[in-house]
Amino acid sequence: GAVVEFKNVSKHYGNVAAVAGCDLRVEAGEFFTLLGPSGSGKTTLLNMLAGFIEPGGGAILIDGVDVTSIPTEKRNIGMVFQNYSLFPHMNVAQNVAFPLKMRSADKATIRGRVDSALELVGLAALRDRMPNQLSGGQRQRVAIARAIVFEPKVLLMDEPLGALDLKLRERMQMEIRHYRDQIGCTVIYVTHDQGEALTLSDRIMIMNEGRPVQVGNPETIYDRP
Ligand code: ADP
Ligand code: ADP
């Protein structure tokens, strides 16, 4: 069955329908991308799933359970943002350990999980660096490690490569696919970049003005001339 399900979900800001009557199903292990222009409702949709904002109407289910009244930290969702959002006063290892400490994991578990997450993103050698001593790409790898370290059910990524230059973006697209294949978790990814969506995704949902206008896999979503 679906890991994530939206049933007729809406969110209005005054007269603006940020998300309007959205239905969607994401299956276990899928790499699912929301693709659409700026203002089409992608971030609002992701933030409702994460629990940062409440839907105005409809239902959001994770593993068949309505999560509308479940707080963010109990939804078992990892999140990566465009601007990294690392804690500036914590080094790399402390940033990655943070979600485990929040969940009161024991010391041995924390050490083991932090080590493997940093290994996965290739930053084991930089574990004592502070965020301001890292490049943009390295910061985003730390943010990814921190989002997956507690083995979330769903990983949400909101324009994670948007702040990086083109060359690094292309390299990190490959890395993100590799991380996903290694950990096998469900990913919901937001981008306005069509090429990125086609490269990364198992399925793509195209959004426009708060509505899904098309859903399909990269081979079928565009009409061929
Ligand atoms: P996207 O992520 O596709 O760029 P958003 O979900 O950020 O789109 O925004 C969808 C629409 O909702 C836009 O018209 C935006 O201006 C509006 N919107 C988003 N958040 C707010 C807010 N907090 N207050 C008012 N309007 C908002
Ligand atoms: P990336 O490895 O993510 O492609 P860059 O190409 O920007 O990053 O950086 C190359 C190398 O330079 C990195 O591996 C890193 O060790 C070092 N570096 C970049 N920025 C900084 C910084 N602000 N402080 C210390 N070292 C840095």
Coordinates of N, CA and C and ligand atoms in Angstrom, one line a residue:
G1 N 0.8 -1.2 0.0 CA 0.0 0.0 0.0 C 0.8 1.3 0.0
A2 N 0.2 2.4 0.0 CA 0.9 3.7 -0.1 C 1.5 4.0 1.3
V3 N 2.8 4.5 1.2 CA 3.4 5.1 2.4 C 2.8 6.4 2.8
V4 N 2.6 7.2 1.7 CA 2.1 8.6 1.9 C 0.8 8.7 1.0
E5 N -0.2 9.2 1.6 CA -1.4 9.4 0.8 C -2.1 10.8 1.2
F6 N -2.4 11.6 0.2 CA -3.1 12.8 0.3 C -4.5 12.6 -0.2
K7 N -5.5 12.9 0.6 CA -6.9 12.8 0.1 C -7.5 14.2 0.1
N8 N -7.7 14.8 -1.1 CA -8.4 16.0 -1.3 C -7.8 17.1 -0.4
V9 N -6.5 17.3 -0.3 CA -5.9 18.2 0.6 C -5.9 19.6 0.0
S10 N -6.2 20.6 0.8 CA -6.2 22.0 0.4 C -5.6 22.9 1.5
K11 N -5.0 24.0 1.0 CA -4.5 25.0 1.9 C -4.7 26.4 1.3
H12 N -5.4 27.2 1.9 CA -5.6 28.6 1.4 C -4.9 29.6 2.2
Y13 N -4.4 30.6 1.6 CA -3.9 31.8 2.3 C -4.7 33.0 1.8
G14 N -5.7 33.4 2.6 CA -6.6 34.4 2.1 C -7.3 33.9 0.9
N15 N -7.2 34.6 -0.2 CA -7.9 34.2 -1.5 C -7.0 33.2 -2.3
V16 N -5.7 33.1 -1.9 CA -4.8 32.2 -2.7 C -4.9 30.8 -2.3
A17 N -5.2 29.9 -3.3 CA -5.2 28.5 -3.0 C -3.8 28.0 -3.2
A18 N -3.0 27.9 -2.1 CA -1.7 27.4 -2.3 C -1.7 25.9 -2.7
V19 N -2.6 25.1 -2.2 CA -2.8 23.8 -2.6 C -4.3 23.6 -2.7
A20 N -4.8 23.0 -3.8 CA -6.2 22.9 -4.0 C -6.6 21.5 -4.4
G21 N -7.3 20.8 -3.5 CA -7.9 19.5 -3.8 C -6.9 18.5 -4.3
C22 N -5.8 18.3 -3.6 CA -4.7 17.5 -4.1 C -4.8 16.0 -3.6
D23 N -4.8 15.1 -4.5 CA -4.8 13.7 -4.2 C -3.4 13.1 -4.7
L24 N -2.8 12.3 -3.8 CA -1.6 11.7 -4.3 C -1.3 10.5 -3.5
R25 N -0.6 9.5 -4.1 CA -0.2 8.3 -3.4 C 1.3 8.0 -3.7
V26 N 2.1 7.8 -2.7 CA 3.5 7.5 -2.9 C 3.7 6.1 -2.3
E27 N 4.3 5.2 -3.1 CA 4.5 3.8 -2.7 C 5.8 3.7 -2.0
A28 N 5.9 2.6 -1.2 CA 7.2 2.4 -0.4 C 8.4 2.3 -1.4
G29 N 9.4 3.0 -1.0 CA 10.7 3.0 -1.8 C 10.7 3.8 -3.0
E30 N 9.6 4.5 -3.3 CA 9.6 5.3 -4.5 C 10.4 6.6 -4.3
F31 N 11.0 7.1 -5.4 CA 11.6 8.4 -5.5 C 10.6 9.3 -6.3
F32 N 9.8 10.1 -5.5 CA 8.7 10.8 -6.1 C 9.0 12.3 -6.1
T33 N 8.8 12.9 -7.2 CA 9.2 14.3 -7.3 C 8.0 15.2 -7.6
L34 N 7.9 16.3 -6.9 CA 6.9 17.4 -7.2 C 7.7 18.4 -8.1
L35 N 7.2 18.6 -9.3 CA 7.8 19.5 -10.2 C 6.8 20.6 -10.6
G36 N 7.3 21.8 -10.5 CA 6.4 22.9 -10.9 C 7.1 24.2 -10.7
P37 N 6.5 25.3 -11.4 CA 7.1 26.6 -11.2 C 7.0 27.1 -9.8
S38 N 7.7 28.2 -9.5 CA 7.7 28.9 -8.3 C 6.2 29.3 -8.0
G39 N 5.7 29.1 -6.8 CA 4.4 29.4 -6.4 C 3.3 28.4 -6.7
S40 N 3.7 27.2 -7.2 CA 2.7 26.2 -7.6 C 2.2 25.3 -6.4
G41 N 2.8 25.6 -5.2 CA 2.3 24.9 -4.1 C 3.2 23.7 -3.6
K42 N 4.3 23.5 -4.2 CA 5.2 22.4 -3.8 C 5.6 22.4 -2.3
T43 N 6.2 23.5 -1.9 CA 6.6 23.6 -0.5 C 5.5 23.5 0.5
T44 N 4.4 24.1 0.2 CA 3.2 24.0 1.0 C 2.8 22.6 1.2
L45 N 2.8 21.8 0.1 CA 2.5 20.4 0.2 C 3.4 19.6 1.1
L46 N 4.7 19.9 0.9 CA 5.8 19.2 1.7 C 5.6 19.6 3.2
N47 N 5.4 20.9 3.4 CA 5.3 21.3 4.8 C 4.1 20.8 5.5
M48 N 3.0 20.5 4.8 CA 1.9 19.9 5.4 C 2.2 18.4 5.8
L49 N 2.9 17.8 4.9 CA 3.3 16.4 5.2 C 4.3 16.3 6.3
A50 N 5.2 17.3 6.4 CA 6.1 17.3 7.6 C 5.5 17.7 8.9
G51 N 4.3 18.3 8.8 CA 3.6 18.8 10.0 C 4.0 20.2 10.4
F52 N 4.6 20.9 9.5 CA 5.0 22.3 9.8 C 3.8 23.2 9.7
I53 N 2.9 22.9 8.8 CA 1.6 23.6 8.7 C 0.4 22.6 8.6
E54 N -0.7 23.1 9.0 CA -1.9 22.2 9.0 C -2.7 22.4 7.8
P55 N -3.2 21.3 7.2 CA -4.0 21.5 6.0 C -5.3 22.2 6.3
G56 N -5.8 22.9 5.4 CA -7.1 23.6 5.6 C -8.2 22.6 5.4
G57 N -8.0 21.5 4.6 CA -9.0 20.5 4.4 C -8.4 19.3 3.8
G58 N -9.1 18.1 4.0 CA -8.6 16.9 3.5 C -7.9 16.1 4.5
A59 N -7.3 15.0 4.1 CA -6.5 14.1 5.0 C -5.2 13.7 4.5
I60 N -4.2 13.7 5.4 CA -2.8 13.2 5.0 C -2.6 11.9 5.8
L61 N -2.2 10.8 5.1 CA -2.0 9.6 5.8 C -0.5 9.1 5.6
I62 N 0.1 8.6 6.6 CA 1.4 8.0 6.5 C 1.2 6.5 7.0
D63 N 1.5 5.6 6.1 CA 1.3 4.2 6.4 C -0.2 3.9 6.9
G64 N -1.1 4.6 6.2 CA -2.5 4.4 6.5 C -3.1 5.1 7.7
V65 N -2.2 5.8 8.4 CA -2.6 6.5 9.6 C -2.8 8.0 9.4
D66 N -3.9 8.6 9.7 CA -4.1 10.0 9.5 C -3.2 10.8 10.5
V67 N -2.2 11.6 10.0 CA -1.2 12.2 10.8 C -1.6 13.7 11.1
T68 N -2.8 14.1 10.7 CA -3.1 15.5 10.9 C -2.9 16.0 12.3
S69 N -3.1 15.2 13.3 CA -3.0 15.6 14.7 C -1.7 15.1 15.3
I70 N -0.8 14.5 14.5 CA 0.4 14.0 15.1 C 1.5 15.0 14.9
P71 N 2.3 15.4 15.9 CA 3.3 16.4 15.8 C 4.5 16.0 14.9
T72 N 5.1 16.9 14.3 CA 6.2 16.7 13.4 C 7.2 15.6 13.9
E73 N 7.7 15.8 15.1 CA 8.8 14.9 15.6 C 8.3 13.5 15.8
K74 N 7.0 13.2 15.7 CA 6.5 11.8 15.8 C 6.1 11.2 14.5
R75 N 6.4 12.0 13.4 CA 5.9 11.5 12.1 C 7.0 10.7 11.4
N76 N 8.2 10.6 12.0 CA 9.3 9.8 11.4 C 9.6 10.2 10.0
I77 N 9.8 11.5 9.8 CA 10.1 12.1 8.5 C 11.5 12.9 8.6
G78 N 12.3 12.7 7.7 CA 13.6 13.4 7.6 C 13.4 14.5 6.6
M79 N 14.1 15.7 6.8 CA 13.9 16.8 5.9 C 15.2 17.5 5.6
V80 N 15.3 17.8 4.3 CA 16.5 18.6 3.8 C 16.0 19.8 3.1
F81 N 16.6 21.0 3.4 CA 16.1 22.2 2.9 C 17.2 22.8 1.9
Q82 N 16.8 23.8 1.1 CA 17.8 24.4 0.2 C 18.9 25.0 0.9
N83 N 18.6 25.7 2.1 CA 19.6 26.4 2.8 C 20.3 25.7 3.9
Y84 N 20.3 24.4 3.8 CA 21.1 23.5 4.7 C 20.5 23.5 6.1
S85 N 20.3 24.7 6.7 CA 19.8 24.8 8.1 C 20.6 23.9 9.1
L86 N 21.9 24.0 9.0 CA 22.8 23.3 10.0 C 22.8 24.2 11.2
F87 N 23.1 23.6 12.4 CA 23.3 24.3 13.6 C 24.7 24.9 13.6
P88 N 24.9 26.2 13.5 CA 26.2 26.8 13.3 C 27.2 26.6 14.4
H89 N 26.7 26.4 15.6 CA 27.5 26.2 16.8 C 27.9 24.8 17.1
M90 N 27.4 23.9 16.2 CA 27.7 22.4 16.4 C 28.6 22.0 15.2
N91 N 29.6 21.1 15.5 CA 30.4 20.6 14.5 C 29.6 19.5 13.7
V92 N 30.2 19.0 12.6 CA 29.5 18.1 11.7 C 28.9 16.9 12.5
A93 N 29.7 16.2 13.3 CA 29.2 15.0 14.0 C 28.1 15.4 14.9
Q94 N 28.2 16.6 15.6 CA 27.1 17.0 16.5 C 25.8 17.3 15.8
N95 N 26.0 17.9 14.6 CA 24.8 18.2 13.8 C 24.1 16.9 13.4
V96 N 24.9 15.9 13.0 CA 24.3 14.6 12.5 C 23.7 13.9 13.7
A97 N 24.3 14.0 14.9 CA 23.8 13.3 16.1 C 22.5 13.9 16.7
F98 N 22.3 15.1 16.3 CA 21.2 15.8 17.0 C 19.8 15.1 17.0
P99 N 19.3 14.6 15.8 CA 18.0 14.0 15.8 C 18.0 12.7 16.7
L100 N 19.1 12.1 16.8 CA 19.2 10.9 17.7 C 19.1 11.3 19.2
K101 N 19.8 12.4 19.5 CA 19.7 12.9 20.9 C 18.3 13.3 21.2
M102 N 17.7 14.0 20.3 CA 16.3 14.3 20.5 C 15.4 13.1 20.8
R103 N 15.8 12.0 20.2 CA 15.0 10.8 20.4 C 15.5 9.9 21.5
S104 N 16.5 10.5 22.3 CA 17.0 9.8 23.5 C 17.7 8.5 23.1
A105 N 18.3 8.4 22.0 CA 19.1 7.2 21.6 C 20.3 7.0 22.6
D106 N 20.7 5.8 22.8 CA 21.9 5.6 23.7 C 23.2 5.9 23.0
K107 N 24.2 6.1 23.7 CA 25.5 6.6 23.2 C 26.1 5.7 22.1
A108 N 26.0 4.4 22.3 CA 26.6 3.4 21.3 C 25.8 3.5 20.0
T109 N 24.5 3.6 20.1 CA 23.7 3.7 18.9 C 24.0 5.0 18.2
I110 N 24.1 6.1 18.9 CA 24.4 7.4 18.3 C 25.8 7.3 17.6
R111 N 26.8 6.8 18.3 CA 28.1 6.7 17.6 C 28.0 5.9 16.3
G112 N 27.4 4.7 16.4 CA 27.3 3.8 15.2 C 26.6 4.5 14.1
R113 N 25.4 5.0 14.4 CA 24.6 5.6 13.3 C 25.3 6.9 12.7
V114 N 25.9 7.7 13.5 CA 26.5 8.9 13.0 C 27.7 8.5 12.1
D115 N 28.5 7.5 12.6 CA 29.6 7.0 11.8 C 29.1 6.5 10.4
S116 N 28.0 5.7 10.4 CA 27.6 5.2 9.1 C 27.0 6.3 8.2
A117 N 26.3 7.2 8.8 CA 25.7 8.3 8.0 C 26.8 9.1 7.4
L118 N 27.8 9.5 8.2 CA 28.9 10.3 7.6 C 29.7 9.5 6.6
E119 N 29.9 8.2 6.8 CA 30.5 7.3 5.8 C 29.8 7.4 4.5
L120 N 28.5 7.2 4.6 CA 27.6 7.2 3.4 C 27.8 8.5 2.5
V121 N 27.9 9.6 3.2 CA 28.0 10.9 2.4 C 29.4 11.3 2.2
G122 N 30.4 10.5 2.6 CA 31.8 10.7 2.4 C 32.4 11.8 3.2
L123 N 31.9 12.0 4.4 CA 32.4 13.1 5.3 C 33.0 12.6 6.6
A124 N 33.3 11.4 6.7 CA 33.9 10.8 7.9 C 35.1 11.6 8.4
A125 N 35.9 12.1 7.4 CA 37.2 12.8 7.8 C 36.9 14.2 8.3
L126 N 35.7 14.7 8.0 CA 35.4 16.1 8.4 C 34.5 16.2 9.6
R127 N 34.4 15.2 10.4 CA 33.4 15.2 11.5 C 33.6 16.2 12.5
D128 N 34.8 16.8 12.7 CA 35.1 17.8 13.7 C 35.0 19.2 13.1
R129 N 34.8 19.4 11.8 CA 34.6 20.7 11.2 C 33.4 21.4 11.7
M130 N 33.4 22.8 11.7 CA 32.2 23.5 11.9 C 31.6 23.8 10.6
P131 N 30.3 24.1 10.5 CA 29.6 24.3 9.2 C 30.3 25.4 8.4
N132 N 30.8 26.5 9.1 CA 31.3 27.6 8.3 C 32.7 27.2 7.7
Q133 N 33.2 26.0 8.0 CA 34.5 25.6 7.4 C 34.2 24.6 6.3
L134 N 33.0 24.5 5.8 CA 32.6 23.6 4.8 C 32.1 24.3 3.5
S135 N 32.3 23.6 2.4 CA 31.8 24.1 1.1 C 30.2 23.9 1.1
G136 N 29.6 24.5 0.1 CA 28.1 24.3 0.0 C 27.7 22.9 -0.2
G137 N 28.5 22.2 -1.0 CA 28.2 20.8 -1.3 C 28.4 20.0 0.0
Q138 N 29.4 20.3 0.7 CA 29.7 19.5 2.0 C 28.6 19.8 3.0
R139 N 28.1 21.0 3.1 CA 27.1 21.4 4.0 C 25.8 20.6 3.7
Q140 N 25.5 20.5 2.4 CA 24.3 19.8 2.0 C 24.4 18.3 2.3
R141 N 25.7 17.7 2.2 CA 25.9 16.3 2.6 C 25.7 16.1 4.0
V142 N 26.1 17.1 4.9 CA 25.9 17.0 6.3 C 24.3 17.0 6.6
A143 N 23.6 17.9 5.9 CA 22.2 18.0 6.1 C 21.5 16.7 5.7
I144 N 22.0 16.1 4.7 CA 21.4 14.8 4.2 C 21.7 13.7 5.3
A145 N 22.9 13.7 5.8 CA 23.3 12.7 6.8 C 22.4 12.9 8.0
R146 N 22.2 14.1 8.4 CA 21.4 14.4 9.6 C 19.9 14.0 9.4
A147 N 19.4 14.1 8.1 CA 18.0 13.8 7.8 C 17.8 12.2 7.8
I148 N 18.9 11.5 7.5 CA 18.7 10.0 7.3 C 19.2 9.2 8.6
V149 N 19.8 9.9 9.5 CA 20.5 9.2 10.6 C 19.6 8.4 11.5
F150 N 18.3 8.9 11.6 CA 17.4 8.2 12.5 C 16.5 7.2 11.7
E151 N 16.9 6.9 10.4 CA 16.2 5.9 9.6 C 14.8 6.3 9.4
P152 N 14.5 7.5 8.9 CA 13.1 7.9 8.7 C 12.3 7.1 7.7
K153 N 11.0 7.0 7.9 CA 10.2 6.3 6.9 C 10.2 7.0 5.6
V154 N 10.2 8.4 5.6 CA 10.1 9.2 4.4 C 11.2 10.3 4.5
L155 N 11.9 10.5 3.4 CA 12.8 11.6 3.4 C 12.3 12.7 2.4
L156 N 12.1 13.9 3.0 CA 11.6 15.0 2.2 C 12.8 15.9 1.8
M157 N 12.9 16.3 0.5 CA 13.9 17.2 0.1 C 13.3 18.4 -0.7
D158 N 13.5 19.6 -0.2 CA 12.9 20.8 -0.8 C 14.0 21.6 -1.5
E159 N 14.1 21.4 -2.8 CA 15.1 22.1 -3.6 C 16.5 22.0 -3.0
P160 N 16.9 20.8 -2.7 CA 18.2 20.6 -1.9 C 19.4 21.1 -2.6
L161 N 19.3 21.1 -4.0 CA 20.5 21.5 -4.8 C 20.4 22.9 -5.3
G162 N 19.4 23.6 -4.9 CA 19.1 24.9 -5.5 C 20.1 26.0 -5.3
A163 N 20.9 25.8 -4.2 CA 21.9 26.9 -3.9 C 23.3 26.5 -4.5
L164 N 23.4 25.4 -5.2 CA 24.7 25.0 -5.7 C 24.9 25.3 -7.2
D165 N 26.1 25.4 -7.6 CA 26.3 25.7 -9.0 C 26.1 24.4 -9.9
L166 N 25.9 24.6 -11.2 CA 25.4 23.6 -12.1 C 26.3 22.3 -12.0
K167 N 27.6 22.4 -12.0 CA 28.4 21.3 -12.0 C 28.3 20.4 -10.8
L168 N 28.3 21.1 -9.6 CA 28.1 20.4 -8.4 C 26.7 19.8 -8.3
R169 N 25.7 20.5 -8.8 CA 24.3 20.0 -8.8 C 24.2 18.7 -9.5
E170 N 24.9 18.6 -10.7 CA 24.8 17.4 -11.5 C 25.5 16.2 -10.7
R171 N 26.6 16.6 -10.1 CA 27.3 15.5 -9.3 C 26.5 15.1 -8.1
M172 N 25.8 16.0 -7.5 CA 25.1 15.6 -6.3 C 23.7 14.9 -6.6
Q173 N 23.2 15.2 -7.8 CA 22.1 14.4 -8.3 C 22.4 12.9 -8.2
M174 N 23.6 12.6 -8.8 CA 24.1 11.2 -8.8 C 24.2 10.6 -7.4
E175 N 24.8 11.5 -6.5 CA 25.0 11.1 -5.1 C 23.7 10.8 -4.4
I176 N 22.7 11.7 -4.7 CA 21.4 11.5 -4.0 C 20.8 10.2 -4.4
R177 N 20.9 9.9 -5.7 CA 20.3 8.6 -6.2 C 21.1 7.4 -5.4
H178 N 22.4 7.6 -5.3 CA 23.2 6.5 -4.7 C 22.8 6.4 -3.2
Y179 N 22.6 7.5 -2.5 CA 22.2 7.4 -1.1 C 20.9 6.7 -1.0
R180 N 19.9 7.1 -1.8 CA 18.6 6.5 -1.8 C 18.7 4.9 -2.0
D181 N 19.5 4.6 -3.0 CA 19.7 3.1 -3.3 C 20.3 2.4 -2.1
Q182 N 21.2 3.0 -1.4 CA 21.9 2.4 -0.3 C 20.9 2.2 0.9
I183 N 20.1 3.3 1.2 CA 19.2 3.2 2.4 C 17.8 2.7 2.0
G184 N 17.4 2.8 0.8 CA 16.1 2.2 0.3 C 14.9 2.9 0.9
C185 N 15.0 4.2 1.3 CA 13.9 4.8 1.9 C 13.1 5.6 0.8
T186 N 11.8 5.9 1.2 CA 10.9 6.6 0.3 C 11.4 8.1 0.3
V187 N 11.5 8.7 -0.9 CA 11.9 10.1 -1.0 C 10.8 10.9 -1.7
I188 N 10.5 12.0 -1.2 CA 9.6 13.0 -1.9 C 10.5 14.2 -2.1
Y189 N 10.7 14.6 -3.3 CA 11.7 15.6 -3.7 C 11.0 16.8 -4.4
V190 N 11.3 18.0 -4.1 CA 10.7 19.1 -4.7 C 11.8 19.9 -5.6
T191 N 11.4 20.2 -6.8 CA 12.3 21.0 -7.7 C 11.5 21.7 -8.7
H192 N 12.0 22.8 -9.3 CA 11.4 23.4 -10.4 C 12.2 23.1 -11.7
D193 N 13.2 22.2 -11.5 CA 14.2 21.9 -12.6 C 13.7 20.6 -13.3
Q194 N 13.2 20.7 -14.5 CA 12.7 19.6 -15.2 C 13.8 18.5 -15.4
G195 N 15.0 18.9 -15.8 CA 16.1 17.9 -16.0 C 16.4 17.1 -14.7
E196 N 16.4 17.8 -13.6 CA 16.7 17.2 -12.3 C 15.6 16.2 -12.0
A197 N 14.3 16.5 -12.3 CA 13.2 15.6 -12.0 C 13.3 14.4 -12.9
L198 N 13.7 14.6 -14.1 CA 13.7 13.4 -15.1 C 14.9 12.5 -14.7
T199 N 16.0 13.1 -14.2 CA 17.2 12.3 -13.8 C 16.9 11.4 -12.6
L200 N 16.3 12.1 -11.6 CA 16.2 11.5 -10.3 C 15.1 10.5 -10.1
S201 N 13.9 10.8 -10.7 CA 12.7 10.3 -10.2 C 12.2 8.9 -10.7
D202 N 11.5 8.2 -9.9 CA 10.7 7.0 -10.3 C 9.4 7.6 -10.9
R203 N 8.8 8.5 -10.2 CA 7.6 9.2 -10.7 C 7.7 10.6 -10.4
I204 N 7.0 11.4 -11.3 CA 6.9 12.9 -11.2 C 5.5 13.3 -11.2
M205 N 5.2 14.3 -10.3 CA 3.9 14.9 -10.3 C 4.1 16.4 -10.6
I206 N 3.5 16.8 -11.7 CA 3.7 18.2 -12.2 C 2.5 19.0 -11.5
M207 N 3.0 20.1 -10.8 CA 2.0 21.0 -10.1 C 1.9 22.3 -10.9
N208 N 0.7 22.8 -10.8 CA 0.5 24.2 -11.4 C -0.6 24.8 -10.6
E209 N -0.4 26.0 -10.1 CA -1.4 26.8 -9.3 C -2.1 25.9 -8.2
G210 N -1.3 25.1 -7.5 CA -1.8 24.4 -6.4 C -2.4 23.1 -6.7
R211 N -2.4 22.7 -8.0 CA -3.1 21.5 -8.4 C -2.1 20.5 -9.1
P212 N -2.2 19.2 -8.9 CA -1.5 18.3 -9.7 C -2.1 18.3 -11.1
V213 N -1.3 18.5 -12.1 CA -1.8 18.5 -13.5 C -1.5 17.2 -14.2
Q214 N -0.5 16.5 -13.7 CA 0.0 15.3 -14.4 C 0.8 14.4 -13.5
V215 N 0.7 13.1 -13.5 CA 1.5 12.2 -12.7 C 2.0 11.1 -13.7
G216 N 3.3 10.8 -13.6 CA 3.8 9.7 -14.5 C 5.2 9.5 -14.2
N217 N 5.8 8.4 -14.9 CA 7.2 8.2 -14.8 C 7.9 9.0 -15.8
P218 N 9.3 9.1 -15.7 CA 10.0 10.0 -16.6 C 9.9 9.6 -18.1
E219 N 9.6 8.4 -18.4 CA 9.4 8.0 -19.8 C 8.1 8.4 -20.4
T220 N 7.1 8.5 -19.6 CA 5.7 8.7 -20.1 C 5.2 10.1 -19.8
I221 N 5.8 10.9 -18.9 CA 5.1 12.1 -18.5 C 5.1 13.2 -19.6
Y222 N 6.0 13.1 -20.5 CA 6.0 14.1 -21.6 C 5.6 13.5 -22.9
D223 N 4.7 14.2 -23.6 CA 4.3 13.7 -24.9 C 5.5 13.8 -25.8
R224 N 5.7 12.8 -26.6 CA 6.8 12.8 -27.6 C 6.2 13.4 -28.9
P225 N 7.0 14.3 -29.6 CA 6.5 14.8 -30.9 C 6.5 13.8 -31.9
Ligands
ADP1 P1 6.3 26.6 -4.4 O1 6.9 25.8 -3.4 O2 5.8 25.8 -5.6 O3 7.1 27.7 -4.9 P2 4.6 27.6 -2.3 O4 3.9 26.3 -1.7 O5 5.7 28.2 -1.6 O6 4.9 27.2 -3.8 O7 3.5 28.7 -2.5 C1 2.2 28.4 -3.1 C2 1.4 29.7 -3.1 O8 1.0 30.0 -1.7 C3 2.1 30.9 -3.6 O9 1.1 31.7 -4.2 C4 2.6 31.6 -2.3 O10 2.7 33.0 -2.5 C5 1.5 31.3 -1.3 N1 2.0 31.2 0.1 C6 2.8 30.2 0.5 N2 3.0 30.4 1.8 C7 2.3 31.5 2.2 C8 2.1 32.2 3.5 N3 2.7 31.8 4.6 N4 1.3 33.3 3.5 C9 0.7 33.7 2.3 N5 0.8 33.0 1.1 C10 1.6 32.0 1.1
ADP2 P1 33.0 20.0 -2.8 O1 34.0 19.1 -2.3 O2 31.7 19.9 -2.1 O3 32.8 20.0 -4.3 P2 34.5 22.5 -3.2 O4 34.9 22.0 -4.5 O5 33.8 23.9 -3.0 O6 33.5 21.5 -2.4 O7 35.7 22.5 -2.2 C1 36.9 21.7 -2.5 C2 37.6 21.4 -1.1 O8 38.0 22.6 -0.5 C3 36.7 20.7 -0.1 O9 36.9 19.3 -0.2 C4 37.1 21.3 1.2 O10 37.9 20.4 1.9 C5 37.8 22.6 0.9 N1 37.0 23.7 1.3 C6 36.0 24.4 0.6 N2 35.5 25.4 1.3 C7 36.2 25.4 2.5 C8 36.1 26.3 3.6 N3 35.2 27.3 3.7 N4 36.9 26.0 4.7 C9 37.8 25.0 4.6 N5 37.9 24.1 3.6 C10 37.1 24.4 2.5

